[in-house]
Amino acid sequence: MARLTPAFWAAMVTVLIGAICLLLSPYQDWISIWPDAFTLPVTSWLGNGLTSLFEFLKPAARFISWILSYPMVWANILLVHSPYSLTIGLLTALGWYIGGWRMTLLVLGGLGFVLLSGYWIASMNTLALVFVSVPLAIIVGMAIGLLANEIRVINRPIGTMLDVMQTVPTFAYLTPLLLLFGFGPVVGLIASVIYAAPPMARNMMLALQRVEPDIKEAAVMTGATRFQQLFLIEIPSASRQIMVGVNQTIMAALSMVIIAAVIGGFNDIGWEVLLTMRKAAFGQSLIAGVVIVIFAILADRMSSTFAHDGRRYSWRVALGIAAISAIAAMVQSSVLPGPDHYAAFKGTTAYIDVKLGNFTAANGAILERLKNGAMFYVLLPLRVGLDEAVLPFTWGFQWTNAMSAWVFVAFGLIAAALSAWNRIVLGLCLLIAAGVVVVGIINLPWPFVLVGLGALGWFAGGPKLATFSVLMVVAILVSGLWAPALLSIYLCTASVVVCVVIGGSIGIVCALSETAWSIFRPICDFLQTIPLFVFLIPVLMFFQIGEFSAFLAICAYAIVPMIRYTRHGLTSIPEDLLEAAVASGASEWQALWEVRIPYSAPTILLGLNQTILYAFSMLVIAALIGTTDLGQQIYLALGQGDVGLGVAAGAAMAILALVADRLVQAFAAARRKALGL
């Protein structure tokens, strides 16, 4: 009976606790606000403890920094002072060898744009950091992957460590690294290695696990030692998957070195974007952003082609291109201008600024209405609740307690009506959602959040997951970061809901129409290639600094996984299952809603999982343009050098992402089990 299912009890307990909190909160302040007496000085403890530890480790860290500065300096000298014609020629030759004339044109056109933009020197500074950080990240990632593969006992701890490395916000790395390694590009290098090593480690582990047992047995039968088996047989057999890891490592490193520009230290292209955004010089900012996108596209296309396409083109042609570039380099100083003399887009940037000014002047009222409409009627009610958001100057009337009561009565009746169709759990969930909107996410009583989270964890994965989820969130409560954590949850929830609705709809359309997928696929590829930093530029151009701009940037970045996974799930249905649905007389839409979507639910849930993680990743970057959540706390800690606050806020955001990840994965696993997959 539905009333006795775990889902029913989880929803019912949450509803009851929510009702009790609503009734008692006007009389008991501790229900709405976590008592200060129970708040631990976690940030102070972390700050004092880590500062003492860093003082002990600082000599060794500064020695490592001094060592790493040498490859940084030499890579910088090599790229910055090499004739640009030689650099372009060598990379073009590599492009030909990897991908033929298409890759050649892509490399030549992309680097030509970088040169003409006037950002060649800044780009080479960025490229120097990538050239040093990527090999280090690959070595570290491969070492971690090999260690996890060879010593199975530490496989789970290493997996947890990789989860932490990937869920801790990128800005949170920078504060402690600054104290340890000092100010400068080496901090960006080390942060890039920390951020980019996990993809390499995960792909290394996956690659070695996928080596065919027959190959391993053949290596053993030949009498090879374990070292020989690993490096002469298994790793070469897994080279394709390992190269996928190299591709992901390159993209992660490039993304991180752009983020590291926030600390300054050298004139790279990320710093140019940040500086021009701060000056509201959006024309220059857009050109610098395009330069970053070009490098990201070139890195992605070249590394992915090398990983997936075994075909190689004539090395003689590549050698000829390199020889021509060497000749051009010898005559460059006397014939061609230096890289600083190029400014082909100076007029374009001025034109963009003028046109943008004219557009915002002419359409400012429309843009303002769009922003205010979204804020007043969607985001603000979700944030502070209908009780505080519905005001005479926005909605035209004042929200009252009686209206709240009627909302609860109406949804209670809906829940009762749905129980007649054996849908009582759905009705209770709608009642809970109505309560969240009435009260507002940032005003939710902490007992309700803990009980609701525990009930959700119990239903999804049992008592172990429930305990894990509750204890993790209690850690945020006692640290004194509950208010910014709720703001992070609010903005992430709003963005994820939009991504699920819009991205899921686009994914369904793309699953039904190859023409639609041919249109949206390059858009998805493009959005996944763009470094996070660049998403801020267009939203700032039209909507200025504020929460709405941050919301749009998060949606733009996080929507792609929802599109891809939805389409992949719907197009991976077994043919015999679809044939059975058609044979039973189901129409295309009936087959979609009753067969394809239920069967692809585990894959769609994985897309939801990735969307949530993407949203949390972008949330920290969005702190640059006006949020007040945990991301802003991390950013403030970076500016103030407050390592305690930076680590605590970063850990809090990592906890939220980790709990969401575990819950969604548990639901996906339960759905796969129900389907017998």
XYZ file of C-alpha atoms in Angstrom:
677
model
C 0.000 0.000 0.000
C 1.381 3.438 -0.972
C 0.872 4.854 2.522
C 3.316 2.330 3.985
C 6.148 2.766 1.486
C 9.466 4.349 2.583
C 8.768 7.251 0.221
C 5.476 7.956 1.991
C 7.040 7.943 5.458
C 9.960 10.103 4.330
C 7.589 12.691 2.844
C 5.156 12.529 5.768
C 7.853 13.030 8.417
C 9.210 16.005 6.458
C 5.724 17.540 6.209
C 5.086 17.088 9.935
C 8.422 18.597 10.969
C 7.844 21.485 8.562
C 4.405 22.137 10.078
C 5.816 22.072 13.619
C 8.603 24.492 12.640
C 6.107 26.878 11.035
C 3.903 26.864 14.131
C 6.712 27.290 16.671
C 9.176 29.562 14.828
C 7.330 32.817 15.723
C 7.786 31.936 19.410
C 11.136 30.131 19.343
C 13.888 32.022 17.497
C 16.315 29.090 17.701
C 14.164 27.160 15.202
C 14.727 29.700 12.449
C 18.223 30.824 13.417
C 20.969 28.474 14.570
C 21.935 29.563 18.119
C 25.255 31.383 18.425
C 25.986 29.380 21.567
C 26.250 26.232 19.448
C 28.365 27.840 16.723
C 31.991 26.799 16.879
C 34.818 29.179 15.865
C 35.764 26.838 13.040
C 37.197 29.563 10.810
C 39.450 30.794 13.636
C 40.560 27.271 14.474
C 41.311 26.523 10.844
C 43.037 29.867 10.363
C 45.264 29.498 13.413
C 45.995 25.831 12.800
C 46.765 26.221 9.108
C 48.812 29.383 9.660
C 50.979 27.527 12.176
C 51.276 24.555 9.840
C 52.093 26.808 6.904
C 54.803 28.587 8.902
C 56.384 25.180 9.479
C 55.993 24.146 5.833
C 56.781 27.522 4.299
C 60.574 26.995 3.869
C 60.008 23.732 1.992
C 57.128 25.266 -0.008
C 59.205 28.305 -0.957
C 62.008 25.960 -2.047
C 59.548 24.064 -4.267
C 58.280 27.390 -5.564
C 61.853 28.424 -6.386
C 62.426 25.157 -8.266
C 59.161 25.429 -10.202
C 59.903 29.031 -11.104
C 62.728 27.883 -13.388
C 60.618 25.902 -15.884
C 58.039 28.706 -15.661
C 60.639 31.347 -16.487
C 62.194 29.331 -19.306
C 58.849 28.415 -20.823
C 57.865 32.082 -20.615
C 61.098 33.211 -22.256
C 60.802 30.560 -24.956
C 57.242 31.443 -25.924
C 57.295 35.202 -25.411
C 60.651 35.845 -27.085
C 60.386 33.305 -29.878
C 59.357 34.911 -33.194
C 55.603 34.601 -33.478
C 55.950 33.348 -37.045
C 57.954 30.378 -35.735
C 55.431 29.596 -32.973
C 52.492 29.807 -35.368
C 54.331 27.728 -37.953
C 55.309 24.928 -35.563
C 51.797 24.645 -34.121
C 50.333 24.722 -37.635
C 52.704 21.916 -38.657
C 51.549 19.913 -35.653
C 47.950 20.632 -36.633
C 48.593 19.264 -40.131
C 50.233 16.110 -38.816
C 47.360 15.421 -36.403
C 44.307 16.463 -38.387
C 45.176 17.381 -41.963
C 44.107 20.535 -43.752
C 41.033 21.144 -41.567
C 43.125 21.252 -38.396
C 45.768 23.283 -40.222
C 43.263 25.977 -41.140
C 41.804 25.948 -37.615
C 45.232 26.441 -36.000
C 46.387 29.027 -38.526
C 43.152 31.001 -38.321
C 42.981 30.834 -34.526
C 46.558 31.883 -33.898
C 46.287 34.539 -36.587
C 43.353 36.053 -34.705
C 45.353 35.963 -31.452
C 48.244 37.799 -33.122
C 46.057 40.441 -34.760
C 44.149 41.017 -31.504
C 47.230 42.512 -29.854
C 47.142 39.940 -27.037
C 49.994 37.770 -28.298
C 52.351 38.436 -25.358
C 49.590 37.932 -22.764
C 48.533 34.737 -24.549
C 52.079 33.385 -24.557
C 52.297 34.041 -20.813
C 49.157 31.947 -20.384
C 50.454 29.275 -22.733
C 53.725 29.091 -20.772
C 51.758 28.292 -17.633
C 49.776 25.619 -19.496
C 52.925 24.090 -21.007
C 54.416 23.589 -17.542
C 51.253 22.704 -15.609
C 49.882 20.081 -18.031
C 52.920 17.729 -17.932
C 53.039 18.024 -14.142
C 49.299 17.328 -13.861
C 49.618 14.343 -16.214
C 52.523 12.892 -14.212
C 50.749 13.406 -10.874
C 47.439 12.058 -12.235
C 49.061 8.994 -13.794
C 50.958 8.286 -10.581
C 47.745 8.471 -8.536
C 45.925 6.252 -11.039
C 48.716 3.662 -11.056
C 48.859 3.653 -7.261
C 45.092 3.091 -6.987
C 45.265 0.313 -9.591
C 48.148 -1.535 -7.951
C 47.103 -1.162 -4.304
C 43.388 -1.928 -4.280
C 43.066 -1.245 -0.540
C 43.583 2.482 -1.118
C 41.299 2.613 -4.153
C 38.320 3.997 -2.209
C 40.354 6.581 -0.199
C 41.933 7.805 -3.435
C 38.483 8.052 -5.027
C 37.318 10.168 -2.075
C 40.428 12.343 -2.368
C 39.742 12.901 -6.067
C 36.121 13.800 -5.256
C 37.357 16.406 -2.780
C 39.914 17.784 -5.253
C 37.192 18.210 -7.870
C 34.404 19.504 -5.614
C 36.381 22.028 -3.551
C 35.911 25.371 -5.362
C 38.864 26.508 -7.396
C 39.189 29.850 -5.589
C 39.519 27.980 -2.281
C 42.852 26.546 -3.462
C 44.363 29.974 -3.963
C 44.234 31.400 -0.418
C 46.317 28.687 1.316
C 48.598 28.377 -1.713
C 49.341 32.104 -1.583
C 50.457 31.812 2.054
C 52.552 28.746 1.320
C 54.173 29.535 -2.004
C 54.049 33.317 -2.125
C 52.639 35.682 -4.703
C 53.204 35.002 -8.395
C 52.506 32.687 -11.309
C 53.821 29.600 -9.465
C 50.675 29.687 -7.311
C 48.586 29.493 -10.480
C 50.789 26.630 -11.669
C 50.309 24.575 -8.485
C 46.565 25.320 -8.327
C 46.285 24.237 -11.946
C 48.025 20.931 -11.190
C 45.711 20.275 -8.210
C 42.645 20.980 -10.333
C 43.784 19.195 -13.506
C 45.299 16.024 -12.026
C 42.000 14.270 -11.008
C 40.690 13.818 -14.601
C 43.992 12.189 -15.532
C 43.900 9.956 -12.446
C 40.306 8.850 -13.055
C 40.943 8.055 -16.728
C 44.134 6.203 -15.815
C 42.219 4.058 -13.326
C 39.410 3.464 -15.822
C 41.835 2.669 -18.639
C 43.706 0.029 -16.643
C 40.452 -1.514 -15.403
C 39.223 -1.881 -18.999
C 42.275 -3.774 -20.259
C 41.009 -7.136 -21.510
C 41.678 -10.055 -19.123
C 43.079 -12.068 -22.056
C 45.783 -9.443 -22.577
C 46.714 -9.521 -18.892
C 46.819 -13.320 -18.872
C 49.000 -13.380 -21.989
C 51.442 -10.978 -20.304
C 51.627 -13.221 -17.235
C 52.131 -16.335 -19.401
C 55.148 -14.772 -21.101
C 56.873 -14.524 -17.734
C 56.929 -10.733 -17.649
C 57.481 -8.997 -14.333
C 54.733 -6.780 -12.953
C 56.667 -3.699 -14.081
C 56.937 -5.108 -17.610
C 53.269 -6.128 -17.655
C 52.223 -2.637 -16.651
C 54.456 -0.488 -18.848
C 54.935 -2.753 -21.857
C 51.491 -4.349 -22.132
C 48.666 -2.780 -20.108
C 49.414 0.944 -20.478
C 49.983 0.710 -24.278
C 46.727 -1.283 -24.566
C 44.888 1.414 -22.630
C 46.465 4.317 -24.512
C 43.218 5.542 -26.124
C 41.445 6.028 -22.768
C 44.601 7.552 -21.276
C 44.688 10.107 -24.100
C 41.098 11.042 -23.242
C 42.445 11.845 -19.779
C 45.183 13.976 -21.330
C 42.529 15.907 -23.264
C 40.489 16.546 -20.108
C 43.633 17.498 -18.181
C 44.602 20.087 -20.787
C 41.143 21.656 -20.701
C 41.071 21.688 -16.883
C 44.542 23.246 -16.705
C 43.613 25.951 -19.194
C 40.437 26.728 -17.252
C 42.321 26.955 -13.967
C 45.138 29.202 -15.158
C 42.497 31.674 -16.296
C 40.928 31.581 -12.828
C 44.356 31.986 -11.239
C 44.571 35.375 -12.955
C 42.455 36.736 -10.093
C 45.578 36.811 -7.931
C 47.524 38.647 -10.643
C 51.267 38.242 -10.655
C 51.833 38.329 -14.393
C 50.268 39.768 -17.481
C 48.365 36.801 -18.876
C 45.181 36.737 -20.932
C 43.014 35.913 -17.896
C 44.223 39.074 -16.199
C 43.386 41.045 -19.350
C 39.792 39.745 -19.236
C 39.433 40.553 -15.550
C 40.968 44.014 -15.933
C 38.811 44.999 -18.901
C 35.672 43.687 -17.188
C 36.454 45.816 -14.145
C 36.864 48.853 -16.399
C 33.577 48.018 -18.179
C 35.567 48.026 -21.443
C 33.388 45.280 -22.855
C 34.742 45.542 -26.396
C 38.262 44.720 -25.244
C 36.909 42.185 -22.769
C 35.034 40.409 -25.540
C 38.110 40.233 -27.788
C 40.239 38.928 -24.908
C 37.494 36.404 -24.132
C 37.479 35.247 -27.755
C 41.250 34.720 -27.495
C 40.702 32.451 -24.469
C 37.987 30.556 -26.338
C 40.315 30.106 -29.327
C 43.010 28.555 -27.140
C 40.414 26.322 -25.490
C 39.036 25.186 -28.860
C 42.522 24.534 -30.276
C 43.579 22.593 -27.165
C 40.368 20.561 -27.207
C 40.340 19.785 -30.930
C 44.033 18.921 -31.189
C 44.168 16.731 -28.076
C 40.852 14.981 -28.765
C 41.808 14.316 -32.404
C 45.126 12.911 -31.244
C 43.290 10.702 -28.717
C 40.495 9.371 -30.922
C 41.804 9.499 -34.491
C 44.714 7.190 -35.181
C 45.235 8.635 -38.659
C 48.370 10.766 -39.130
C 49.144 12.933 -42.135
C 52.373 13.371 -44.087
C 55.282 14.288 -41.823
C 57.062 15.707 -44.867
C 54.367 18.350 -45.307
C 54.553 19.125 -41.591
C 58.328 19.459 -41.868
C 57.901 21.778 -44.840
C 55.508 24.019 -42.900
C 57.985 24.131 -40.015
C 60.846 24.998 -42.391
C 58.858 27.852 -43.961
C 58.066 29.224 -40.501
C 61.757 29.045 -39.538
C 62.686 31.054 -42.640
C 59.944 33.569 -41.845
C 61.277 33.853 -38.287
C 64.759 34.769 -39.560
C 63.438 37.684 -41.588
C 60.637 38.674 -39.190
C 62.544 41.361 -37.286
C 63.426 43.250 -40.462
C 60.197 42.737 -42.402
C 57.306 42.185 -39.973
C 56.263 44.342 -36.997
C 56.601 43.077 -33.440
C 53.650 41.416 -31.704
C 52.922 44.585 -29.706
C 52.308 46.574 -32.894
C 49.242 44.586 -33.936
C 45.870 46.071 -33.001
C 43.601 45.013 -35.832
C 40.518 45.033 -33.637
C 41.021 48.392 -31.966
C 38.322 49.900 -34.138
C 36.148 46.840 -33.554
C 36.341 47.189 -29.768
C 35.409 50.862 -29.994
C 32.558 49.974 -32.348
C 31.322 47.281 -29.928
C 31.404 49.720 -27.019
C 29.506 52.362 -28.994
C 26.910 49.915 -30.285
C 26.529 48.331 -26.865
C 26.036 51.759 -25.341
C 23.448 52.623 -27.971
C 21.687 49.282 -27.548
C 21.492 49.515 -23.771
C 20.349 53.145 -24.023
C 17.621 52.231 -26.502
C 16.591 48.971 -24.855
C 17.626 49.610 -21.277
C 14.026 49.752 -20.108
C 13.254 46.375 -21.723
C 16.383 44.752 -20.246
C 15.582 46.237 -16.852
C 12.009 44.942 -17.009
C 13.275 41.496 -17.977
C 15.739 41.454 -15.096
C 13.270 42.873 -12.584
C 10.522 40.499 -13.753
C 12.769 37.491 -13.242
C 13.964 38.798 -9.883
C 10.604 39.922 -8.457
C 8.426 37.077 -9.725
C 10.791 34.083 -9.786
C 14.110 34.429 -7.979
C 13.070 36.613 -5.046
C 10.081 34.441 -4.022
C 12.325 31.390 -4.135
C 14.940 33.210 -2.106
C 12.955 34.945 0.655
C 9.490 33.441 0.165
C 6.155 34.856 -0.938
C 5.654 36.396 2.494
C 8.561 38.807 1.964
C 8.664 38.983 -1.855
C 5.023 39.854 -2.576
C 4.792 43.589 -1.905
C 2.521 46.369 -3.203
C 5.228 48.024 -5.313
C 6.151 44.737 -7.059
C 3.073 42.503 -7.169
C 0.449 45.167 -6.475
C -0.694 43.671 -3.165
C 0.652 42.585 0.206
C 1.028 38.918 1.079
C -0.639 37.953 4.338
C -0.561 35.017 6.745
C -4.078 34.125 5.650
C -2.846 33.707 2.069
C -0.088 31.387 3.283
C -2.663 29.352 5.165
C -4.849 29.060 2.077
C -1.849 27.891 0.023
C -1.170 25.107 2.523
C -4.849 24.149 2.627
C -5.067 24.050 -1.173
C -1.995 21.843 -1.550
C -3.159 19.683 1.339
C -6.393 19.075 -0.558
C -4.402 18.320 -3.717
C -2.371 15.746 -1.761
C -5.587 14.198 -0.441
C -7.055 14.054 -3.951
C -3.906 12.449 -5.366
C -4.053 9.765 -2.687
C -7.205 8.456 -4.383
C -5.029 7.699 -7.464
C -2.301 6.155 -5.331
C -0.164 9.314 -5.759
C -0.044 10.464 -2.152
C 3.769 10.777 -2.222
C 3.551 13.161 -5.174
C 0.938 15.188 -3.308
C 3.116 15.425 -0.201
C 6.110 16.494 -2.300
C 3.993 19.242 -3.877
C 2.970 20.360 -0.390
C 6.636 20.500 0.682
C 7.547 22.490 -2.459
C 4.705 24.929 -1.747
C 6.004 25.396 1.784
C 9.507 26.125 0.506
C 8.184 28.808 -1.878
C 5.988 30.387 0.814
C 8.803 30.519 3.374
C 11.808 31.006 1.053
C 14.968 28.909 0.912
C 17.078 31.275 3.017
C 14.375 31.336 5.716
C 13.975 27.564 5.998
C 14.241 26.356 9.616
C 17.365 24.293 10.100
C 15.507 21.348 11.784
C 13.277 21.096 8.694
C 16.326 21.067 6.392
C 18.095 18.388 8.412
C 15.029 16.156 8.733
C 14.080 16.615 5.069
C 17.636 15.843 3.969
C 17.803 12.807 6.228
C 14.450 11.538 4.935
C 15.596 12.016 1.346
C 18.867 10.205 2.034
C 17.045 7.367 3.810
C 14.668 6.896 0.900
C 17.434 7.134 -1.737
C 20.139 5.016 -0.161
C 19.202 3.889 3.324
C 20.383 4.881 6.806
C 24.055 5.152 5.849
C 23.428 7.823 3.210
C 20.953 9.613 5.494
C 23.510 9.776 8.308
C 26.251 10.948 5.955
C 24.067 13.719 4.480
C 22.864 15.017 7.849
C 26.306 14.992 9.476
C 27.834 16.818 6.535
C 25.246 19.597 6.721
C 25.544 19.787 10.529
C 29.229 20.571 9.967
C 28.157 23.659 7.983
C 25.668 24.607 10.715
C 28.202 24.586 13.537
C 30.786 26.447 11.435
C 28.622 29.586 11.291
C 28.275 29.501 7.502
C 24.616 28.457 7.417
C 23.267 31.722 5.962
C 25.662 31.886 2.971
C 25.195 28.139 2.478
C 21.428 28.633 2.107
C 22.086 31.414 -0.399
C 24.266 29.003 -2.387
C 21.524 26.376 -2.262
C 18.961 28.949 -3.429
C 20.931 30.150 -6.438
C 22.010 26.628 -7.375
C 18.414 25.351 -7.060
C 17.019 28.142 -9.247
C 19.673 27.542 -11.912
C 19.308 23.747 -11.874
C 15.510 23.942 -12.183
C 15.858 26.162 -15.264
C 18.522 23.857 -16.727
C 16.354 20.785 -16.120
C 13.273 22.333 -17.733
C 14.995 23.982 -20.714
C 17.890 21.540 -21.110
C 15.670 18.506 -20.668
C 13.214 19.842 -23.258
C 16.026 20.508 -25.735
C 17.412 17.011 -25.072
C 14.015 15.461 -25.818
C 13.708 17.441 -29.057
C 17.252 16.428 -30.079
C 16.444 12.776 -29.334
C 13.414 12.930 -31.616
C 15.046 14.956 -34.393
C 18.527 14.503 -35.842
C 18.172 17.900 -37.503
C 17.685 19.550 -34.111
C 20.707 17.689 -32.727
C 22.827 18.815 -35.681
C 21.963 22.399 -34.654
C 22.413 22.057 -30.890
C 25.450 19.764 -30.893
C 27.973 22.427 -32.007
C 26.397 24.850 -29.525
C 26.892 22.307 -26.733
C 30.472 21.635 -27.873
C 31.152 25.367 -27.882
C 29.656 25.960 -24.421
C 31.630 23.065 -22.931
C 34.851 24.362 -24.432
C 34.562 27.912 -23.089
C 36.455 28.481 -19.812
C 34.183 29.501 -16.942
C 35.575 33.022 -16.789
C 34.293 33.906 -20.246
C 30.632 33.227 -19.376
C 30.668 36.390 -17.279
C 31.375 38.729 -20.197
C 28.085 38.619 -22.167
C 25.844 38.736 -19.084
C 27.735 41.735 -17.740
C 27.452 43.479 -21.093
C 23.653 43.481 -20.965
C 22.644 43.137 -17.315
C 25.552 44.608 -15.330
C 26.699 43.292 -11.960
C 24.074 41.513 -9.879
C 22.443 38.274 -8.880
C 20.503 37.950 -12.130
C 23.730 38.094 -14.168
C 25.228 35.396 -11.966
C 22.091 33.289 -12.423
C 22.305 33.556 -16.239
C 26.012 32.658 -16.256
C 25.373 29.568 -14.122
C 22.505 28.456 -16.375
C 24.591 28.917 -19.536
C 27.410 26.795 -18.128
C 25.341 24.076 -16.421
C 22.700 23.417 -19.090
C 24.885 21.357 -21.432
C 25.073 18.130 -19.351
C 21.287 18.087 -19.071
C 20.929 18.336 -22.849
C 23.550 15.694 -23.606
C 22.521 13.118 -21.012
C 18.810 13.473 -21.777
C 19.404 12.919 -25.473
C 21.856 10.080 -24.845
C 19.450 8.317 -22.498
C 16.497 8.605 -24.891
C 18.507 7.400 -27.895
C 20.009 4.413 -26.050
C 16.748 2.514 -25.585
C 16.917 -1.126 -26.810
C 15.255 -1.496 -30.204
C 13.193 -4.523 -29.125
C 11.659 -2.452 -26.300
C 10.585 0.268 -28.724
C 9.278 -2.290 -31.190
C 7.166 -3.870 -28.451
C 5.693 -0.460 -27.570
C 4.849 0.267 -31.209
C 3.388 -3.215 -31.678
C 1.087 -2.628 -28.693
C -0.368 0.402 -30.498
C 1.500 3.165 -28.646
C 1.934 6.455 -30.505
C 5.314 8.174 -30.681
C 4.470 10.438 -27.728
C 3.087 7.540 -25.674
C 6.261 5.573 -26.354
C 8.269 8.626 -25.272
C 6.477 9.275 -21.964
C 5.678 5.690 -21.003
C 8.714 3.791 -22.274
C 11.692 5.919 -23.312
C 11.755 8.448 -20.454
C 11.187 5.885 -17.650
C 13.832 3.558 -19.122
C 16.370 6.379 -19.580
C 15.757 7.828 -16.089
C 19.136 6.606 -14.687
C 21.025 8.374 -17.481
C 18.918 11.525 -17.129
C 19.598 11.495 -13.372
C 23.334 11.360 -14.092
C 22.808 14.421 -16.274
C 21.071 16.100 -13.339
C 24.022 15.151 -11.149
C 26.486 16.757 -13.550
C 24.271 19.829 -13.890
C 24.303 20.320 -10.111
C 28.091 19.951 -9.938
C 28.534 22.364 -12.857
C 26.250 24.868 -11.122
C 28.312 24.715 -7.928
C 31.525 25.137 -9.935
C 30.200 28.244 -11.659
C 28.753 29.593 -8.411
C 32.224 30.483 -7.176
C 33.150 32.272 -10.400
C 29.830 34.127 -10.263
C 30.994 35.647 -6.965
C 33.002 38.063 -9.115
C 29.799 39.685 -10.365
C 27.678 40.127 -7.287
C 26.528 37.068 -5.332
C 26.511 36.959 -1.522
C 26.803 33.227 -0.968
C 29.665 30.893 -0.057
C 31.413 31.852 -3.287
C 31.544 35.460 -2.121
C 32.969 34.315 1.232
C 35.732 32.461 -0.618
C 36.444 35.480 -2.789
C 36.551 37.800 0.257
C 38.885 35.378 2.025
C 41.185 35.451 -1.000
C 41.322 39.248 -0.936
C 41.873 39.404 2.819
C 44.305 36.489 2.999
C 41.972 34.802 5.520
C 42.937 31.173 5.097
C 40.492 29.978 7.772
C 37.461 31.549 6.110
C 38.629 30.466 2.650
C 39.101 26.816 3.639
C 35.891 26.690 5.712
C 33.753 28.262 2.973
C 35.382 26.073 0.319
C 34.770 22.978 2.431
C 31.135 24.031 2.962
C 30.554 24.373 -0.769
C 32.314 21.062 -1.399
C 30.031 19.442 1.206
C 26.901 20.736 -0.525
C 28.136 19.473 -3.900
C 29.189 16.124 -2.427
C 25.851 15.554 -0.664
C 23.919 16.430 -3.834
C 26.179 14.108 -5.834
C 25.648 11.174 -3.457
C 21.861 11.657 -3.319
C 21.400 11.836 -7.085
C 23.727 8.879 -7.655
C 21.730 6.862 -5.101
C 18.480 7.630 -6.919
C 20.106 6.677 -10.250
C 21.403 3.409 -8.790
C 17.979 2.600 -7.343
C 16.357 3.271 -10.696
C 18.878 1.067 -12.515
C 18.187 -1.717 -10.027
C 14.430 -1.350 -10.530
C 14.923 -1.648 -14.303
C 17.219 -4.653 -13.897
C 20.169 -2.853 -15.470
